[in-house]
Amino acid sequence: MSTKKREVIWGGRIMGADMRAEMARQNARKAARAADRAEAEAWSVRMEGYGGPAQPSPTICQCLNGGYGWLEIECCRCKTRASLPLDAIRRARDTPIWKLEPSFRCRSCGTRRYKPPVRMIKLTEQREITPYKWVHPDEER
């Protein structure tokens, strides 16, 4: 059997299978994005409504893939709120969100020796809080 004849017989089936495979990949990406979005939203509602538990939580990558790119936090002492962009956090993308909490500290009411901890409030799609005005520690407030 010649190659030309083989191409005529099997070419359509191969092209159809390739098209179905590509469509399945696109649907899988959409489904993964929807699942990541639902998980990030559930965690956010649980944190905002009940104050926790923070575990289990989605990873940074899942939040970004689902469209939730900002983490809202609040100081435990002065109640100052801030929105942090998740894509600017220098951690591995597979780090769960709850593992970030100990690394955050309040800059507005902290002293040189002690910076009070913060708590996570929720994940958001866009910045909801105005940017924090940075104050040098030596300046008077």
CSV table of C-alpha atoms in Angstrom, one decimal:
chain,number,residue,atom,x,y,z
A,1,MET,CA,0.0,0.0,0.0
A,2,SER,CA,1.4,3.4,-0.9
A,3,THR,CA,1.9,6.2,1.5
A,4,LYS,CA,-0.5,8.4,-0.5
A,5,LYS,CA,-3.3,5.9,-0.1
A,6,ARG,CA,-2.5,5.4,3.6
A,7,GLU,CA,-2.6,9.1,4.1
A,8,VAL,CA,-6.1,9.3,2.5
A,9,ILE,CA,-7.4,6.4,4.6
A,10,TRP,CA,-6.0,7.4,8.0
A,11,GLY,CA,-5.3,11.1,7.7
A,12,GLY,CA,-8.8,12.2,8.6
A,13,ARG,CA,-9.0,9.9,11.6
A,14,ILE,CA,-5.6,11.2,12.9
A,15,MET,CA,-6.6,14.8,12.4
A,16,GLY,CA,-9.9,14.2,14.1
A,17,ALA,CA,-8.2,12.5,17.1
A,18,ASP,CA,-5.7,15.4,17.4
A,19,MET,CA,-8.6,17.9,17.4
A,20,ARG,CA,-10.5,16.0,20.1
A,21,ALA,CA,-7.3,15.7,22.2
A,22,GLU,CA,-6.7,19.5,22.0
A,23,MET,CA,-10.4,20.2,22.9
A,24,ALA,CA,-10.1,17.8,25.9
A,25,ARG,CA,-7.0,19.7,27.0
A,26,GLN,CA,-8.8,23.0,26.8
A,27,ASN,CA,-11.7,21.6,28.8
A,28,ALA,CA,-9.4,20.2,31.4
A,29,ARG,CA,-7.7,23.6,31.8
A,30,LYS,CA,-11.1,25.3,32.2
A,31,ALA,CA,-12.2,22.7,34.8
A,32,ALA,CA,-8.9,23.0,36.7
A,33,ARG,CA,-9.4,26.8,36.8
A,34,ALA,CA,-12.9,26.5,38.0
A,35,ALA,CA,-11.9,24.0,40.7
A,36,ASP,CA,-9.0,26.3,41.8
A,37,ARG,CA,-11.4,29.2,41.9
A,38,ALA,CA,-14.0,27.3,44.0
A,39,GLU,CA,-11.4,26.1,46.5
A,40,ALA,CA,-9.9,29.7,46.9
A,41,GLU,CA,-13.4,31.1,47.3
A,42,ALA,CA,-14.4,28.5,49.9
A,43,TRP,CA,-11.3,29.2,51.9
A,44,SER,CA,-11.8,32.9,51.7
A,45,VAL,CA,-15.4,32.6,52.9
A,46,ARG,CA,-14.4,30.3,55.7
A,47,MET,CA,-11.7,32.7,56.9
A,48,GLU,CA,-13.8,35.9,56.6
A,49,GLY,CA,-17.0,34.4,58.0
A,50,TYR,CA,-15.7,32.2,60.8
A,51,GLY,CA,-12.1,33.3,61.3
A,52,GLY,CA,-10.7,30.0,60.3
A,53,PRO,CA,-9.5,27.3,60.3
A,54,ALA,CA,-6.7,28.3,58.0
A,55,GLN,CA,-5.9,24.7,57.2
A,56,PRO,CA,-6.3,23.2,54.6
A,57,SER,CA,-5.8,26.1,52.3
A,58,PRO,CA,-5.2,26.4,48.5
A,59,THR,CA,-1.7,27.0,47.3
A,60,ILE,CA,-0.4,30.3,45.9
A,61,CYS,CA,-0.6,28.8,42.4
A,62,GLN,CA,-4.2,27.6,42.8
A,63,CYS,CA,-5.2,31.1,44.0
A,64,LEU,CA,-3.5,32.8,41.0
A,65,ASN,CA,-4.9,30.2,38.6
A,66,GLY,CA,-8.4,30.8,40.0
A,67,GLY,CA,-8.2,34.5,39.7
A,68,TYR,CA,-7.7,35.4,43.4
A,69,GLY,CA,-4.5,37.4,43.3
A,70,TRP,CA,-4.7,39.4,46.5
A,71,LEU,CA,-4.5,38.4,50.2
A,72,GLU,CA,-6.1,40.7,52.7
A,73,ILE,CA,-4.5,40.7,56.2
A,74,GLU,CA,-5.1,42.6,59.4
A,75,CYS,CA,-2.8,43.5,62.4
A,76,CYS,CA,-3.9,41.8,65.6
A,77,ARG,CA,-3.0,44.9,67.6
A,78,CYS,CA,-3.9,48.1,65.7
A,79,LYS,CA,-6.4,46.6,63.3
A,80,THR,CA,-4.6,48.1,60.2
A,81,ARG,CA,-5.6,46.2,57.0
A,82,ALA,CA,-3.5,45.6,53.9
A,83,SER,CA,-3.9,43.8,50.6
A,84,LEU,CA,-0.9,41.9,49.4
A,85,PRO,CA,-0.4,40.7,45.8
A,86,LEU,CA,0.2,36.9,45.8
A,87,ASP,CA,2.3,37.0,42.7
A,88,ALA,CA,4.9,39.3,44.5
A,89,ILE,CA,5.4,36.9,47.4
A,90,ARG,CA,8.8,35.2,47.1
A,91,ARG,CA,7.8,31.7,47.9
A,92,ALA,CA,7.4,28.5,45.9
A,93,ARG,CA,4.1,28.5,44.1
A,94,ASP,CA,3.1,25.2,45.7
A,95,THR,CA,3.2,26.8,49.2
A,96,PRO,CA,-0.2,26.7,51.0
A,97,ILE,CA,-1.6,30.1,51.9
A,98,TRP,CA,-1.7,29.2,55.7
A,99,LYS,CA,2.1,28.8,55.8
A,100,LEU,CA,2.5,32.5,54.9
A,101,GLU,CA,0.9,33.9,58.0
A,102,PRO,CA,3.9,33.7,60.4
A,103,SER,CA,6.0,35.7,57.9
A,104,PHE,CA,3.7,38.7,58.0
A,105,ARG,CA,4.3,41.5,60.5
A,106,CYS,CA,2.7,44.9,61.0
A,107,ARG,CA,4.8,47.9,60.1
A,108,SER,CA,2.5,50.6,61.3
A,109,CYS,CA,2.4,49.9,65.0
A,110,GLY,CA,5.6,47.9,65.4
A,111,THR,CA,8.7,49.1,67.1
A,112,ARG,CA,12.3,48.3,66.3
A,113,ARG,CA,12.3,45.3,68.5
A,114,TYR,CA,8.8,44.0,68.2
A,115,LYS,CA,6.5,43.9,65.2
A,116,PRO,CA,3.1,42.4,66.1
A,117,PRO,CA,1.7,39.5,64.1
A,118,VAL,CA,-1.1,39.7,61.6
A,119,ARG,CA,-4.0,37.5,60.7
A,120,MET,CA,-5.3,36.6,57.3
A,121,ILE,CA,-8.8,37.7,56.4
A,122,LYS,CA,-9.6,36.7,52.9
A,123,LEU,CA,-8.6,36.3,49.3
A,124,THR,CA,-9.7,38.9,46.7
A,125,GLU,CA,-9.6,39.2,43.0
A,126,GLN,CA,-8.4,42.8,43.1
A,127,ARG,CA,-6.9,45.2,45.6
A,128,GLU,CA,-9.7,46.4,47.9
A,129,ILE,CA,-7.6,48.4,50.3
A,130,THR,CA,-5.5,51.4,49.4
A,131,PRO,CA,-1.8,50.9,49.4
A,132,TYR,CA,0.0,51.3,52.8
A,133,LYS,CA,2.0,54.6,53.2
A,134,TRP,CA,5.4,53.6,54.2
A,135,VAL,CA,6.9,55.4,57.2
A,136,HIS,CA,10.6,55.3,58.1
A,137,PRO,CA,11.1,53.8,61.6
A,138,ASP,CA,13.1,56.9,62.7
A,139,GLU,CA,10.4,59.4,61.7
A,140,GLU,CA,7.8,60.6,64.1
A,141,ARG,CA,4.2,59.5,63.4
